Amino acid sequence: MMDMETKFAGLLRDRNLKATPKRLELLSVVANYHTAIPYSELQKELHHFDRVTLYRTINALLDSGIIHKASVSSDEVYYAMCKEYCTSECHNHKHVHFKCLECLEVSCVDVTNPIQIQIPNTIVKQVEIEVSGVCSKCI
Amino acid sequence: MMDMETKFAGLLRDRNLKATPKRLELLSVVANYHTAIPYSELQKELHHFDRVTLYRTINALLDSGIIHKASVSSDEVYYAMCKEYCTSECHNHKHVHFKCLECLEVSCVDVTNPIQIQIPNTIVKQVEIEVSGVCSKCI
DNA sequence: AGAACAAGTGCAACATTGTTGCGCATTGTT
DNA sequence: AACAATGCGCAACAATGTTGCACTTGTTCT
């Protein structure tokens, strides 16, 4: 089986991004974090990154659809790997973001039956759903 | 019929906030804007406010549930009046936020049939839905 | 394997926004 | 009218966003 690093390098090269050590490290941190990782945690784990490098690396990965952002209830920003193949134009997720109000963990939850939302006289292109509540561990 | 200013003063006093000219002016700007107002527009219309005053006024009104925030697709932040009676603990909206990708307007759209989301083994407390697409004017 | 080119990174610098403290001004009340 | 609680402007600092530029590194081509 292909190891993580090889897989990440492939993801990067597919999008014409160079597979640099910084990017591979950031991806490994994001991927190994059990849930969506808060920005502050990324900073902590990657404190040896220059602030600007962290900023640009995150942006590059967001733009190219390798990671995605989840900002539930407008406090801190969280990042997680994209599961499906996403591009800069279209982040296509069949999941919702769930934030536990107790432990503050944010996770991506797959939804079985796709959520249909129709708004009269409009074309709906993208739907983002952010749910907050209490997770199984905190009940 | 009660004029706007009197109505706004009532909203404020209900929540033990003083009905100051600044707050009344901000509320009138938010209420008279045809859709959800972007922060930059608030700044523009209220450039005679001190930066900190704008910040604290917005926060006070958010906290007390007189206005609410809509941040669709994580770019600029938008504000709109709360239609139902909200409190700091519970913003209770039966609407979704719709952002037109063409004209960039954000509006609150009422949904007729409430959206039910269930996640196994969790307690769902709040659901926020942000939709983007093309509005009727831009089709 | 090495050269050449395109892309990535660190540093410096500046802009914007968030946040707090404090003294003065204003509102709502007695 | 006067008092107390709250709101407001100013100053100051922190955090983050953003850009330019010089140096380094990954990738490709030979």
GROMACS .gro file of N, CA, C and O in nm, chain B residues 36-139:
model
  416
  175ALA      N    1  -2.872   4.159   0.311
  175ALA     CA    2  -2.777   4.158   0.422
  175ALA      C    3  -2.662   4.250   0.386
  175ALA      O    4  -2.611   4.248   0.275
  176ILE      N    5  -2.622   4.331   0.481
  176ILE     CA    6  -2.522   4.434   0.449
  176ILE      C    7  -2.381   4.385   0.481
  176ILE      O    8  -2.357   4.333   0.589
  177PRO      N    9  -2.291   4.401   0.385
  177PRO     CA   10  -2.153   4.360   0.412
  177PRO      C   11  -2.086   4.456   0.510
  177PRO      O   12  -2.122   4.574   0.515
  178TYR      N   13  -1.990   4.404   0.581
  178TYR     CA   14  -1.921   4.486   0.680
  178TYR      C   15  -1.860   4.611   0.617
  178TYR      O   16  -1.870   4.721   0.673
  179SER      N   17  -1.801   4.596   0.500
  179SER     CA   18  -1.736   4.710   0.435
  179SER      C   19  -1.836   4.820   0.405
  179SER      O   20  -1.804   4.939   0.410
  180GLU      N   21  -1.960   4.781   0.375
  180GLU     CA   22  -2.063   4.880   0.346
  180GLU      C   23  -2.104   4.953   0.474
  180GLU      O   24  -2.128   5.073   0.475
  181LEU      N   25  -2.111   4.877   0.582
  181LEU     CA   26  -2.141   4.937   0.712
  181LEU      C   27  -2.035   5.041   0.747
  181LEU      O   28  -2.066   5.152   0.791
  182GLN      N   29  -1.910   5.003   0.725
  182GLN     CA   30  -1.800   5.095   0.751
  182GLN      C   31  -1.815   5.223   0.670
  182GLN      O   32  -1.797   5.333   0.719
  183LYS      N   33  -1.851   5.204   0.541
  183LYS     CA   34  -1.862   5.317   0.451
  183LYS      C   35  -1.972   5.412   0.496
  183LYS      O   36  -1.954   5.531   0.508
  184GLU      N   37  -2.089   5.352   0.525
  184GLU     CA   38  -2.203   5.436   0.561
  184GLU      C   39  -2.186   5.500   0.700
  184GLU      O   40  -2.248   5.599   0.731
  185LEU      N   41  -2.104   5.436   0.781
  185LEU     CA   42  -2.086   5.486   0.918
  185LEU      C   43  -1.942   5.526   0.941
  185LEU      O   44  -1.886   5.502   1.049
  186HIS      N   45  -1.883   5.591   0.844
  186HIS     CA   46  -1.741   5.626   0.856
  186HIS      C   47  -1.716   5.729   0.964
  186HIS      O   48  -1.605   5.748   1.008
  187HIS      N   49  -1.823   5.796   1.009
  187HIS     CA   50  -1.806   5.893   1.118
  187HIS      C   51  -1.805   5.823   1.254
  187HIS      O   52  -1.781   5.886   1.355
  188PHE      N   53  -1.830   5.691   1.255
  188PHE     CA   54  -1.817   5.615   1.380
  188PHE      C   55  -1.669   5.588   1.405
  188PHE      O   56  -1.595   5.562   1.310
  189ASP      N   57  -1.631   5.589   1.528
  189ASP     CA   58  -1.498   5.538   1.561
  189ASP      C   59  -1.498   5.388   1.531
  189ASP      O   60  -1.599   5.320   1.547
  190ARG      N   61  -1.382   5.340   1.489
  190ARG     CA   62  -1.368   5.199   1.455
  190ARG      C   63  -1.410   5.108   1.570
  190ARG      O   64  -1.480   5.008   1.552
  191VAL      N   65  -1.367   5.145   1.689
  191VAL     CA   66  -1.398   5.064   1.807
  191VAL      C   67  -1.547   5.070   1.840
  191VAL      O   68  -1.606   4.972   1.881
  192THR      N   69  -1.606   5.185   1.818
  192THR     CA   70  -1.749   5.199   1.845
  192THR      C   71  -1.829   5.110   1.751
  192THR      O   72  -1.923   5.042   1.793
  193LEU      N   73  -1.789   5.108   1.624
  193LEU     CA   74  -1.857   5.022   1.529
  193LEU      C   75  -1.845   4.875   1.575
  193LEU      O   76  -1.944   4.802   1.579
  194TYR      N   77  -1.725   4.840   1.610
  194TYR     CA   78  -1.698   4.703   1.657
  194TYR      C   79  -1.784   4.668   1.777
  194TYR      O   80  -1.851   4.564   1.781
  195ARG      N   81  -1.787   4.757   1.878
  195ARG     CA   82  -1.861   4.725   1.999
  195ARG      C   83  -2.012   4.731   1.976
  195ARG      O   84  -2.087   4.655   2.035
  196THR      N   85  -2.054   4.821   1.892
  196THR     CA   86  -2.198   4.832   1.865
  196THR      C   87  -2.248   4.707   1.795
  196THR      O   88  -2.348   4.647   1.834
  197ILE      N   89  -2.175   4.663   1.694
  197ILE     CA   90  -2.212   4.540   1.624
  197ILE      C   91  -2.217   4.423   1.722
  197ILE      O   92  -2.314   4.347   1.725
  198ASN      N   93  -2.114   4.410   1.804
  198ASN     CA   94  -2.110   4.300   1.899
  198ASN      C   95  -2.226   4.303   1.997
  198ASN      O   96  -2.286   4.199   2.026
  199ALA      N   97  -2.259   4.422   2.045
  199ALA     CA   98  -2.370   4.433   2.139
  199ALA      C   99  -2.500   4.388   2.074
  199ALA      O  100  -2.579   4.314   2.135
  200LEU      N  101  -2.520   4.428   1.950
  200LEU     CA  102  -2.644   4.394   1.882
  200LEU      C  103  -2.648   4.246   1.843
  200LEU      O  104  -2.754   4.183   1.842
  201LEU      N  105  -2.532   4.190   1.811
  201LEU     CA  106  -2.525   4.046   1.784
  201LEU      C  107  -2.557   3.967   1.910
  201LEU      O  108  -2.640   3.876   1.909
  202ASP      N  109  -2.488   4.004   2.018
  202ASP     CA  110  -2.504   3.933   2.144
  202ASP      C  111  -2.648   3.934   2.193
  202ASP      O  112  -2.696   3.836   2.251
  203SER      N  113  -2.714   4.045   2.169
  203SER     CA  114  -2.849   4.056   2.224
  203SER      C  115  -2.954   4.006   2.126
  203SER      O  116  -3.073   4.012   2.153
  204GLY      N  117  -2.909   3.960   2.011
  204GLY     CA  118  -3.003   3.898   1.918
  204GLY      C  119  -3.090   3.997   1.842
  204GLY      O  120  -3.203   3.967   1.806
  205ILE      N  121  -3.038   4.116   1.816
  205ILE     CA  122  -3.114   4.212   1.736
  205ILE      C  123  -3.072   4.201   1.589
  205ILE      O  124  -3.152   4.213   1.499
  206ILE      N  125  -2.944   4.177   1.569
  206ILE     CA  126  -2.898   4.148   1.433
  206ILE      C  127  -2.830   4.012   1.434
  206ILE      O  128  -2.801   3.958   1.541
  207HIS      N  129  -2.807   3.956   1.317
  207HIS     CA  130  -2.731   3.833   1.310
  207HIS      C  131  -2.632   3.840   1.196
  207HIS      O  132  -2.639   3.926   1.110
  208LYS      N  133  -2.540   3.747   1.201
  208LYS     CA  134  -2.428   3.746   1.109
  208LYS      C  135  -2.451   3.639   1.003
  208LYS      O  136  -2.507   3.534   1.032
  209ALA      N  137  -2.410   3.668   0.881
  209ALA     CA  138  -2.413   3.565   0.777
  209ALA      C  139  -2.279   3.569   0.706
  209ALA      O  140  -2.243   3.671   0.648
  210SER      N  141  -2.204   3.462   0.714
  210SER     CA  142  -2.075   3.462   0.646
  210SER      C  143  -2.073   3.348   0.546
  210SER      O  144  -2.036   3.237   0.576
  211VAL      N  145  -2.122   3.377   0.427
  211VAL     CA  146  -2.134   3.274   0.327
  211VAL      C  147  -2.002   3.258   0.252
  211VAL      O  148  -1.941   3.355   0.212
  212SER      N  149  -1.960   3.136   0.239
  212SER     CA  150  -1.837   3.099   0.168
  212SER      C  151  -1.717   3.176   0.220
  212SER      O  152  -1.626   3.208   0.148
  213SER      N  153  -1.722   3.205   0.345
  213SER     CA  154  -1.606   3.252   0.422
  213SER      C  155  -1.529   3.369   0.365
  213SER      O  156  -1.410   3.379   0.384
  214ASP      N  157  -1.594   3.455   0.291
  214ASP     CA  158  -1.523   3.577   0.256
  214ASP      C  159  -1.567   3.688   0.349
  214ASP      O  160  -1.538   3.683   0.466
  215GLU      N  161  -1.637   3.786   0.297
  215GLU     CA  162  -1.678   3.896   0.384
  215GLU      C  163  -1.792   3.855   0.476
  215GLU      O  164  -1.865   3.760   0.449
  216VAL      N  165  -1.807   3.930   0.583
  216VAL     CA  166  -1.914   3.903   0.678
  216VAL      C  167  -2.030   3.997   0.648
  216VAL      O  168  -2.010   4.114   0.616
  217TYR      N  169  -2.150   3.942   0.659
  217TYR     CA  170  -2.269   4.021   0.632
  217TYR      C  171  -2.357   4.025   0.757
  217TYR      O  172  -2.356   3.932   0.837
  218TYR      N  173  -2.435   4.132   0.770
  218TYR     CA  174  -2.525   4.145   0.884
  218TYR      C  175  -2.667   4.172   0.839
  218TYR      O  176  -2.689   4.239   0.738
  219ALA      N  177  -2.762   4.120   0.915
  219ALA     CA  178  -2.902   4.145   0.883
  219ALA      C  179  -2.983   4.147   1.012
  219ALA      O  180  -2.941   4.093   1.115
  220MET      N  181  -3.097   4.212   1.006
  220MET     CA  182  -3.186   4.215   1.122
  220MET      C  183  -3.237   4.074   1.153
  220MET      O  184  -3.260   3.995   1.062
  221CYS      N  185  -3.255   4.046   1.280
  221CYS     CA  186  -3.320   3.922   1.318
  221CYS      C  187  -3.470   3.943   1.303
  221CYS      O  188  -3.524   4.042   1.350
  222LYS      N  189  -3.534   3.848   1.237
  222LYS     CA  190  -3.678   3.864   1.219
  222LYS      C  191  -3.755   3.814   1.342
  222LYS      O  192  -3.844   3.879   1.393
  223GLU      N  193  -3.717   3.694   1.384
  223GLU     CA  194  -3.783   3.643   1.504
  223GLU      C  195  -3.713   3.700   1.627
  223GLU      O  196  -3.612   3.766   1.619
  224TYR      N  197  -3.766   3.669   1.742
  224TYR     CA  198  -3.708   3.719   1.864
  224TYR      C  199  -3.592   3.629   1.903
  224TYR      O  200  -3.609   3.512   1.930
  225CYS      N  201  -3.474   3.683   1.902
  225CYS     CA  202  -3.357   3.604   1.935
  225CYS      C  203  -3.294   3.656   2.063
  225CYS      O  204  -3.316   3.770   2.103
  226THR      N  205  -3.217   3.571   2.126
  226THR     CA  206  -3.143   3.611   2.245
  226THR      C  207  -2.997   3.576   2.223
  226THR      O  208  -2.961   3.516   2.122
  227SER      N  209  -2.914   3.612   2.318
  227SER     CA  210  -2.772   3.582   2.304
  227SER      C  211  -2.750   3.431   2.302
  227SER      O  212  -2.663   3.381   2.233
  228GLU      N  213  -2.833   3.358   2.377
  228GLU     CA  214  -2.814   3.213   2.382
  228GLU      C  215  -2.858   3.147   2.252
  228GLU      O  216  -2.800   3.052   2.205
  229CYS      N  217  -2.968   3.197   2.200
  229CYS     CA  218  -3.026   3.125   2.088
  229CYS      C  219  -3.071   3.215   1.975
  229CYS      O  220  -3.167   3.291   1.988
  230HIS      N  221  -2.997   3.207   1.867
  230HIS     CA  222  -3.042   3.272   1.745
  230HIS      C  223  -3.126   3.170   1.670
  230HIS      O  224  -3.077   3.066   1.630
  231ASN      N  225  -3.249   3.200   1.654
  231ASN     CA  226  -3.341   3.100   1.604
  231ASN      C  227  -3.400   3.140   1.470
  231ASN      O  228  -3.504   3.204   1.463
  232HIS      N  229  -3.331   3.101   1.367
  232HIS     CA  230  -3.376   3.145   1.237
  232HIS      C  231  -3.429   3.031   1.153
  232HIS      O  232  -3.367   2.927   1.143
  233LYS      N  233  -3.541   3.055   1.094
  233LYS     CA  234  -3.598   2.956   1.004
  233LYS      C  235  -3.567   2.997   0.861
  233LYS      O  236  -3.649   2.989   0.773
  234HIS      N  237  -3.450   3.044   0.841
  234HIS     CA  238  -3.415   3.082   0.704
  234HIS      C  239  -3.273   3.039   0.672
  234HIS      O  240  -3.196   3.005   0.760
  235VAL      N  241  -3.243   3.042   0.544
  235VAL     CA  242  -3.107   3.012   0.501
  235VAL      C  243  -3.047   3.139   0.441
  235VAL      O  244  -3.119   3.231   0.404
  236HIS      N  245  -2.917   3.142   0.435
  236HIS     CA  246  -2.851   3.256   0.372
  236HIS      C  247  -2.813   3.222   0.230
  236HIS      O  248  -2.750   3.120   0.205
  237PHE      N  249  -2.854   3.307   0.140
  237PHE     CA  250  -2.827   3.283  -0.001
  237PHE      C  251  -2.737   3.391  -0.056
  237PHE      O  252  -2.767   3.510  -0.045
  238LYS      N  253  -2.628   3.349  -0.117
  238LYS     CA  254  -2.539   3.446  -0.179
  238LYS      C  255  -2.535   3.428  -0.329
  238LYS      O  256  -2.508   3.318  -0.378
  239CYS      N  257  -2.563   3.536  -0.400
  239CYS     CA  258  -2.556   3.530  -0.545
  239CYS      C  259  -2.410   3.545  -0.588
  239CYS      O  260  -2.344   3.642  -0.551
  240LEU      N  261  -2.363   3.450  -0.665
  240LEU     CA  262  -2.224   3.450  -0.708
  240LEU      C  263  -2.197   3.557  -0.814
  240LEU      O  264  -2.083   3.590  -0.842
  241GLU      N  265  -2.305   3.610  -0.873
  241GLU     CA  266  -2.290   3.714  -0.974
  241GLU      C  267  -2.283   3.852  -0.910
  241GLU      O  268  -2.184   3.921  -0.919
  242CYS      N  269  -2.390   3.889  -0.840
  242CYS     CA  270  -2.395   4.026  -0.786
  242CYS      C  271  -2.344   4.031  -0.642
  242CYS      O  272  -2.334   4.138  -0.584
  243LEU      N  273  -2.313   3.916  -0.588
  243LEU     CA  274  -2.255   3.906  -0.454
  243LEU      C  275  -2.349   3.947  -0.341
  243LEU      O  276  -2.307   3.959  -0.227
  244GLU      N  277  -2.475   3.971  -0.376
  244GLU     CA  278  -2.570   4.005  -0.270
  244GLU      C  279  -2.601   3.883  -0.183
  244GLU      O  280  -2.612   3.771  -0.232
  245VAL      N  281  -2.616   3.909  -0.056
  245VAL     CA  282  -2.653   3.803   0.037
  245VAL      C  283  -2.790   3.835   0.094
  245VAL      O  284  -2.815   3.947   0.137
  246SER      N  285  -2.879   3.737   0.089
  246SER     CA  286  -3.009   3.763   0.148
  246SER      C  287  -3.056   3.647   0.232
  246SER      O  288  -3.010   3.534   0.218
  247CYS      N  289  -3.146   3.676   0.323
  247CYS     CA  290  -3.204   3.575   0.409
  247CYS      C  291  -3.330   3.524   0.341
  247CYS      O  292  -3.417   3.602   0.307
  248VAL      N  293  -3.336   3.395   0.320
  248VAL     CA  294  -3.450   3.337   0.250
  248VAL      C  295  -3.527   3.246   0.345
  248VAL      O  296  -3.469   3.155   0.405
  249ASP      N  297  -3.656   3.274   0.360
  249ASP     CA  298  -3.737   3.188   0.447
  249ASP      C  299  -3.757   3.053   0.381
  249ASP      O  300  -3.774   3.044   0.261
  250VAL      N  301  -3.754   2.950   0.461
  250VAL     CA  302  -3.781   2.818   0.407
  250VAL      C  303  -3.914   2.770   0.464
  250VAL      O  304  -3.940   2.785   0.582
  251THR      N  305  -3.995   2.717   0.376
  251THR     CA  306  -4.128   2.677   0.419
  251THR      C  307  -4.125   2.553   0.507
  251THR      O  308  -4.167   2.557   0.622
  252ASN      N  309  -4.069   2.446   0.450
  252ASN     CA  310  -4.061   2.325   0.532
  252ASN      C  311  -3.925   2.321   0.603
  252ASN      O  312  -3.823   2.321   0.538
  253PRO      N  313  -3.928   2.318   0.735
  253PRO     CA  314  -3.805   2.323   0.813
  253PRO      C  315  -3.711   2.209   0.775
  253PRO      O  316  -3.754   2.097   0.750
  254ILE      N  317  -3.584   2.240   0.771
  254ILE     CA  318  -3.485   2.141   0.734
  254ILE      C  319  -3.445   2.058   0.854
  254ILE      O  320  -3.402   2.110   0.956
  255GLN      N  321  -3.464   1.930   0.843
  255GLN     CA  322  -3.433   1.839   0.952
  255GLN      C  323  -3.301   1.770   0.925
  255GLN      O  324  -3.285   1.709   0.820
  256ILE      N  325  -3.211   1.780   1.017
  256ILE     CA  326  -3.087   1.708   1.002
  256ILE      C  327  -3.062   1.624   1.125
  256ILE      O  328  -3.070   1.674   1.238
  257GLN      N  329  -3.039   1.497   1.103
  257GLN     CA  330  -3.011   1.410   1.216
  257GLN      C  331  -2.875   1.346   1.197
  257GLN      O  332  -2.842   1.299   1.090
  258ILE      N  333  -2.798   1.347   1.303
  258ILE     CA  334  -2.669   1.281   1.300
  258ILE      C  335  -2.669   1.177   1.411
  258ILE      O  336  -2.695   1.210   1.526
  259PRO      N  337  -2.642   1.052   1.373
  259PRO     CA  338  -2.649   0.943   1.471
  259PRO      C  339  -2.562   0.970   1.594
  259PRO      O  340  -2.451   1.020   1.582
  260ASN      N  341  -2.614   0.938   1.711
  260ASN     CA  342  -2.540   0.949   1.837
  260ASN      C  343  -2.502   1.091   1.876
  260ASN      O  344  -2.410   1.110   1.955
  261THR      N  345  -2.569   1.188   1.820
  261THR     CA  346  -2.539   1.325   1.861
  261THR      C  347  -2.669   1.399   1.888
  261THR      O  348  -2.776   1.357   1.844
  262ILE      N  349  -2.656   1.508   1.962
  262ILE     CA  350  -2.770   1.595   1.983
  262ILE      C  351  -2.748   1.719   1.896
  262ILE      O  352  -2.649   1.789   1.911
  263VAL      N  353  -2.838   1.742   1.804
  263VAL     CA  354  -2.826   1.856   1.715
  263VAL      C  355  -2.897   1.975   1.778
  263VAL      O  356  -3.014   1.967   1.815
  264LYS      N  357  -2.825   2.084   1.795
  264LYS     CA  358  -2.888   2.201   1.856
  264LYS      C  359  -2.914   2.313   1.757
  264LYS      O  360  -3.012   2.383   1.767
  265GLN      N  361  -2.822   2.333   1.665
  265GLN     CA  362  -2.839   2.443   1.574
  265GLN      C  363  -2.790   2.405   1.435
  265GLN      O  364  -2.689   2.336   1.422
  266VAL      N  365  -2.861   2.450   1.335
  266VAL     CA  366  -2.824   2.420   1.198
  266VAL      C  367  -2.814   2.551   1.119
  266VAL      O  368  -2.907   2.630   1.121
  267GLU      N  369  -2.701   2.572   1.057
  267GLU     CA  370  -2.685   2.691   0.974
  267GLU      C  371  -2.663   2.649   0.830
  267GLU      O  372  -2.578   2.563   0.803
  268ILE      N  373  -2.739   2.705   0.741
  268ILE     CA  374  -2.729   2.667   0.601
  268ILE      C  375  -2.696   2.787   0.516
  268ILE      O  376  -2.761   2.890   0.523
  269GLU      N  377  -2.594   2.770   0.437
  269GLU     CA  378  -2.550   2.879   0.350
  269GLU      C  379  -2.547   2.829   0.207
  269GLU      O  380  -2.477   2.735   0.174
  270VAL      N  381  -2.626   2.894   0.126
  270VAL     CA  382  -2.643   2.852  -0.012
  270VAL      C  383  -2.584   2.957  -0.104
  270VAL      O  384  -2.600   3.077  -0.080
  271SER      N  385  -2.516   2.913  -0.208
  271SER     CA  386  -2.472   3.010  -0.306
  271SER      C  387  -2.519   2.966  -0.444
  271SER      O  388  -2.541   2.847  -0.468
  272GLY      N  389  -2.536   3.061  -0.531
  272GLY     CA  390  -2.587   3.030  -0.664
  272GLY      C  391  -2.610   3.159  -0.742
  272GLY      O  392  -2.533   3.253  -0.731
  273VAL      N  393  -2.718   3.161  -0.817
  273VAL     CA  394  -2.749   3.279  -0.897
  273VAL      C  395  -2.889   3.327  -0.862
  273VAL      O  396  -2.984   3.248  -0.862
  274CYS      N  397  -2.901   3.453  -0.831
  274CYS     CA  398  -3.032   3.505  -0.789
  274CYS      C  399  -3.119   3.538  -0.909
  274CYS      O  400  -3.073   3.540  -1.023
  275SER      N  401  -3.245   3.568  -0.882
  275SER     CA  402  -3.342   3.588  -0.990
  275SER      C  403  -3.302   3.704  -1.081
  275SER      O  404  -3.319   3.697  -1.203
  276LYS      N  405  -3.244   3.808  -1.025
  276LYS     CA  406  -3.205   3.923  -1.106
  276LYS      C  407  -3.090   3.891  -1.202
  276LYS      O  408  -3.077   3.952  -1.307
  277CYS      N  409  -3.007   3.795  -1.161
  277CYS     CA  410  -2.886   3.768  -1.239
  277CYS      C  411  -2.898   3.647  -1.334
  277CYS      O  412  -2.803   3.616  -1.406
  278ILE      N  413  -3.012   3.581  -1.330
  278ILE     CA  414  -3.029   3.464  -1.418
  278ILE      C  415  -3.035   3.509  -1.564
  278ILE      O  416  -3.103   3.602  -1.598
   0.00000   0.00000   0.00000
